[in-house]
Coordinates of C-alpha atoms in Angstrom, one line a residue:
M27 CA 15.2 117.8 11.8
T28 CA 17.2 120.3 14.0
Q29 CA 20.2 119.1 15.7
G30 CA 20.2 119.6 19.3
M31 CA 16.6 120.5 19.3
P32 CA 14.1 118.5 21.7
Y33 CA 11.6 116.4 19.5
A34 CA 8.9 113.9 19.5
E35 CA 7.4 111.9 16.4
V36 CA 5.0 109.5 15.2
I37 CA 6.0 106.1 13.8
G38 CA 4.0 103.7 11.6
D39 CA 4.1 101.7 8.4
P40 CA 3.1 103.5 6.3
I41 CA 3.4 106.9 7.7
A42 CA 3.3 109.5 4.7
H43 CA -0.4 110.2 5.6
S44 CA 0.1 111.2 9.2
K45 CA -1.2 114.8 10.2
S46 CA 0.3 114.4 13.4
P47 CA 3.4 116.7 12.9
L48 CA 1.0 119.3 11.4
I49 CA -0.9 119.4 14.7
H50 CA 2.0 119.2 17.1
N51 CA 4.0 121.8 15.3
F52 CA 1.0 124.1 15.1
W53 CA 0.7 123.9 18.7
L54 CA 4.5 124.3 19.5
E55 CA 4.6 127.6 17.3
K56 CA 1.4 129.0 19.1
L57 CA 3.2 128.6 22.4
N58 CA 6.6 129.6 21.4
I59 CA 7.9 126.1 22.5
E60 CA 11.5 125.4 21.1
A61 CA 10.8 121.7 20.0
E62 CA 9.7 119.8 16.9
Y63 CA 7.5 117.0 15.9
R64 CA 8.0 114.7 12.9
K65 CA 7.0 111.5 11.3
T66 CA 9.2 108.4 10.9
H67 CA 8.5 105.4 8.7
V68 CA 9.2 102.2 11.0
K69 CA 8.7 98.9 9.6
P70 CA 7.6 95.9 12.0
E71 CA 10.9 94.3 11.8
G72 CA 12.7 97.6 12.6
L73 CA 11.0 98.3 16.0
S74 CA 13.6 96.9 18.2
A75 CA 16.5 99.0 16.5
Y76 CA 14.4 102.1 16.5
F77 CA 13.7 102.1 20.3
L78 CA 17.6 101.3 20.8
Q79 CA 18.5 104.3 19.0
R80 CA 16.1 106.6 20.2
R81 CA 16.7 105.8 24.0
A82 CA 20.5 106.9 23.2
D83 CA 19.3 110.1 21.7
P84 CA 19.1 113.0 24.4
D85 CA 16.8 115.0 22.4
W86 CA 14.2 112.4 22.0
L87 CA 11.2 113.1 24.1
G88 CA 8.9 110.0 22.8
C89 CA 6.6 109.0 20.0
N90 CA 3.0 108.4 19.0
V91 CA 2.4 105.0 17.5
T92 CA 0.1 104.3 14.7
I93 CA -0.9 101.4 12.4
P94 CA 0.5 98.7 12.7
H95 CA 2.5 98.9 15.9
K96 CA 0.0 99.7 18.6
I97 CA 0.1 96.2 20.1
A98 CA 3.8 95.3 19.3
V99 CA 5.3 98.3 20.9
M100 CA 4.1 97.0 24.3
E101 CA 6.9 94.5 24.3
Y102 CA 9.5 97.4 24.7
T103 CA 7.6 99.8 27.4
D104 CA 7.2 100.0 31.3
D105 CA 3.5 100.2 32.0
P106 CA 2.7 101.9 35.2
G107 CA -0.8 102.6 34.4
G108 CA -1.6 99.2 33.6
V109 CA -2.6 99.8 30.0
R110 CA -1.5 96.3 28.8
E111 CA -4.3 94.8 31.2
R112 CA -7.0 97.4 30.6
I113 CA -6.7 98.2 26.9
G114 CA -3.9 95.9 25.4
A115 CA -2.6 98.6 23.1
M116 CA -0.4 101.6 23.4
N117 CA -0.3 105.0 21.0
T118 CA 2.0 107.2 23.2
I119 CA 5.5 106.3 24.5
A120 CA 7.6 108.9 26.5
G121 CA 11.2 108.4 27.2
E122 CA 14.3 109.8 28.9
T123 CA 17.7 109.1 27.8
G124 CA 18.9 105.9 29.3
G125 CA 15.8 105.3 31.3
P126 CA 12.8 103.3 30.8
L127 CA 10.2 103.8 27.8
I128 CA 6.8 104.6 29.5
G129 CA 3.7 103.6 27.3
T130 CA 0.3 104.6 27.8
N131 CA -2.9 105.2 25.5
T132 CA -4.4 108.8 24.5
D133 CA -6.7 107.2 21.8
A134 CA -9.3 106.1 24.4
G135 CA -9.5 109.8 25.8
G136 CA -9.2 111.4 22.5
F137 CA -12.1 109.2 21.0
L138 CA -14.5 110.0 24.1
Q139 CA -13.9 114.0 23.7
A140 CA -16.2 113.9 20.7
L141 CA -18.9 112.0 22.5
I142 CA -18.7 114.3 25.7
A143 CA -19.0 117.5 23.4
R144 CA -22.2 116.2 21.8
K145 CA -23.6 115.0 25.1
W146 CA -24.2 111.7 23.6
R147 CA -25.6 108.9 25.5
G148 CA -26.6 105.7 24.4
E149 CA -27.4 102.0 25.1
H150 CA -26.0 100.2 22.2
A151 CA -22.7 100.7 20.2
V152 CA -21.2 98.8 17.3
I153 CA -17.3 98.9 16.8
I154 CA -16.1 97.5 13.3
G155 CA -12.7 96.1 13.6
A156 CA -10.8 94.3 16.5
G157 CA -7.2 95.8 16.3
G158 CA -5.4 98.4 18.3
A159 CA -7.8 101.2 17.9
A160 CA -10.7 98.8 18.7
R161 CA -9.2 97.9 22.0
A162 CA -8.9 101.6 23.1
I163 CA -12.4 102.5 21.9
L164 CA -13.9 99.4 23.6
F165 CA -12.3 100.6 26.8
A166 CA -13.6 104.0 26.3
L167 CA -17.2 102.9 25.8
T168 CA -17.2 100.5 28.6
T169 CA -15.8 103.0 31.2
F170 CA -18.4 105.4 29.8
G171 CA -21.0 103.3 30.7
V172 CA -22.4 101.9 27.5
P173 CA -24.1 98.6 28.4
N174 CA -24.5 96.9 25.1
I175 CA -21.5 96.6 22.8
T176 CA -21.2 94.5 19.3
V177 CA -17.9 93.8 17.7
M178 CA -18.0 93.5 13.8
A179 CA -14.8 91.8 12.9
R180 CA -13.3 89.4 10.2
D181 CA -11.9 87.3 13.0
A182 CA -14.6 86.3 15.5
E183 CA -12.0 84.9 17.8
K184 CA -10.2 88.3 18.0
G185 CA -13.6 90.0 18.2
Q186 CA -14.4 87.7 21.4
A187 CA -10.8 88.2 23.1
L188 CA -11.4 92.1 22.6
L189 CA -14.6 91.6 24.6
E190 CA -13.2 89.4 27.2
R191 CA -10.2 91.7 27.9
A192 CA -12.7 94.6 28.4
G193 CA -14.6 92.5 30.8
T194 CA -17.9 93.0 28.8
K195 CA -20.1 90.2 27.5
G196 CA -21.3 91.9 24.1
T197 CA -21.7 90.1 20.9
V198 CA -19.5 89.5 18.0
I199 CA -20.9 89.6 14.4
G200 CA -19.1 89.1 11.0
M201 CA -18.3 91.8 8.6
D202 CA -21.1 90.7 6.3
A203 CA -23.7 90.5 9.0
P204 CA -26.5 93.1 9.0
L205 CA -26.0 96.0 11.4
P206 CA -28.1 96.0 14.6
A207 CA -30.2 99.2 15.4
V208 CA -27.4 100.9 17.4
D209 CA -27.2 104.2 18.9
L210 CA -23.4 104.5 17.8
L211 CA -21.5 103.1 14.9
V212 CA -17.8 103.3 15.1
N213 CA -15.2 102.5 12.3
S214 CA -12.0 101.5 14.0
T215 CA -10.2 100.1 11.0
S216 CA -8.4 101.6 8.0
L217 CA -11.1 100.7 5.7
G218 CA -12.0 103.8 3.7
M219 CA -8.6 105.2 4.1
T220 CA -6.7 106.6 1.0
G221 CA -5.2 103.6 -0.7
Q222 CA -7.5 100.9 1.3
P223 CA -10.9 99.5 0.2
D224 CA -13.9 101.4 1.0
L225 CA -16.0 100.3 3.9
T226 CA -19.4 99.6 2.5
L227 CA -22.3 99.1 4.9
D228 CA -26.0 99.0 4.8
L229 CA -27.0 101.8 7.1
S230 CA -30.6 101.3 7.0
P231 CA -31.1 99.4 10.3
L232 CA -29.7 102.5 12.1
P233 CA -32.4 104.9 13.9
A234 CA -32.7 108.2 13.1
Q235 CA -30.9 109.3 16.3
A236 CA -27.8 107.3 15.6
L237 CA -24.4 108.8 15.5
V238 CA -21.7 107.6 12.8
Y239 CA -18.2 107.8 14.1
D240 CA -15.3 107.1 11.5
I241 CA -11.6 107.3 13.0
V242 CA -10.0 107.5 9.5
Y243 CA -9.1 111.0 8.6
A244 CA -7.5 110.6 5.1
P245 CA -9.9 111.2 3.4
L246 CA -11.7 113.2 6.0
E247 CA -15.1 112.5 4.5
T248 CA -15.0 108.6 4.0
S249 CA -17.6 106.6 2.1
L250 CA -19.1 105.7 5.3
L251 CA -19.7 109.2 6.4
V252 CA -21.0 110.1 3.1
A253 CA -23.6 107.4 3.3
A254 CA -24.5 108.3 6.8
K255 CA -25.0 111.8 5.9
A256 CA -27.0 110.9 2.8
R257 CA -29.4 109.0 5.6
G258 CA -29.5 112.4 7.6
L259 CA -27.4 110.8 10.5
A260 CA -25.2 112.8 12.7
T261 CA -21.4 112.1 12.2
V262 CA -18.0 112.4 13.7
D263 CA -14.9 112.6 11.5
G264 CA -11.5 111.2 12.3
L265 CA -9.9 114.6 13.0
E266 CA -11.8 115.0 16.1
M267 CA -10.2 111.8 17.5
L268 CA -6.9 112.8 16.0
I269 CA -6.8 116.0 17.6
G270 CA -8.2 115.0 20.9
Q271 CA -5.6 112.3 21.3
A272 CA -2.8 114.6 20.2
A273 CA -3.6 117.1 22.8
L274 CA -3.0 114.5 25.6
A275 CA 0.1 113.2 24.1
F276 CA 1.3 116.9 23.5
D277 CA 1.1 117.4 27.3
I278 CA 3.2 114.3 28.0
F279 CA 5.8 115.2 25.5
F280 CA 6.2 118.8 26.1
D281 CA 4.8 119.5 29.3
A282 CA 2.2 121.9 28.2
D283 CA -1.6 122.2 27.6
A284 CA -2.4 122.2 23.9
P285 CA -3.9 125.7 22.8
R286 CA -7.2 124.2 21.8
E287 CA -8.7 127.7 21.4
H288 CA -7.2 127.5 18.0
D289 CA -9.1 124.2 16.9
D290 CA -10.9 126.2 14.1
E291 CA -7.8 127.3 12.6
L292 CA -6.0 124.0 13.1
R293 CA -9.0 122.2 11.2
A294 CA -8.8 124.5 8.4
L295 CA -5.0 124.0 8.1
L296 CA -5.6 120.1 8.3
T297 CA -8.3 120.0 5.6
A298 CA -6.5 122.6 3.3

């Protein structure tokens, strides 16, 4: 890191796989902004010390938050946008020296960008998982007006709590249950990520017009997306949500619009 230069970063455990620095530094370079973005490994027991240290650093602009901290970081942040109540997870935190840490969530908006770009409209969605990312995705889908949502989760109580927080009735099914015939299937877990077990599902109940969306981006083509393409289904990979949420966070950290006209070049860089 360059001393005396403003910076933002992404924190998580693990963090080595994160592509966020590539994205933000690509945009910073395109816009000739004198700042940088990096990744920092922070374990759960180190969160308190991390924020204490960063709040005293005049160069620190804030951080993105990835697995497993999206729920835990809410303990350290102010919440003017009501994110705790509405989503229950934060992935973007902005700070000024000595001032409060302001938490928000750009995952929901980043997730929706891919659906809006495809003019997707559907009646029934399945979300796999009940963690921090699932909270943002459920919030996004309910605000988007999807009336029927099923949560597929290992822990039925967590799945039910997810639905109750979002104020939607929905249904909770186990990870071994057959998929319902839905318009949208979203993997919000780390299953399929490099180093994690694959997500193996029987996709045969899905209709031909179904969209399969996997938020995992390392590898870019997960076993779920391979299976979906083999069935001729439309797919969305994890880079779309990653770039979408990063663009919203970029504006928060660096007070500039991400230059999205370079998305093709950025995707080529990220997949090289």
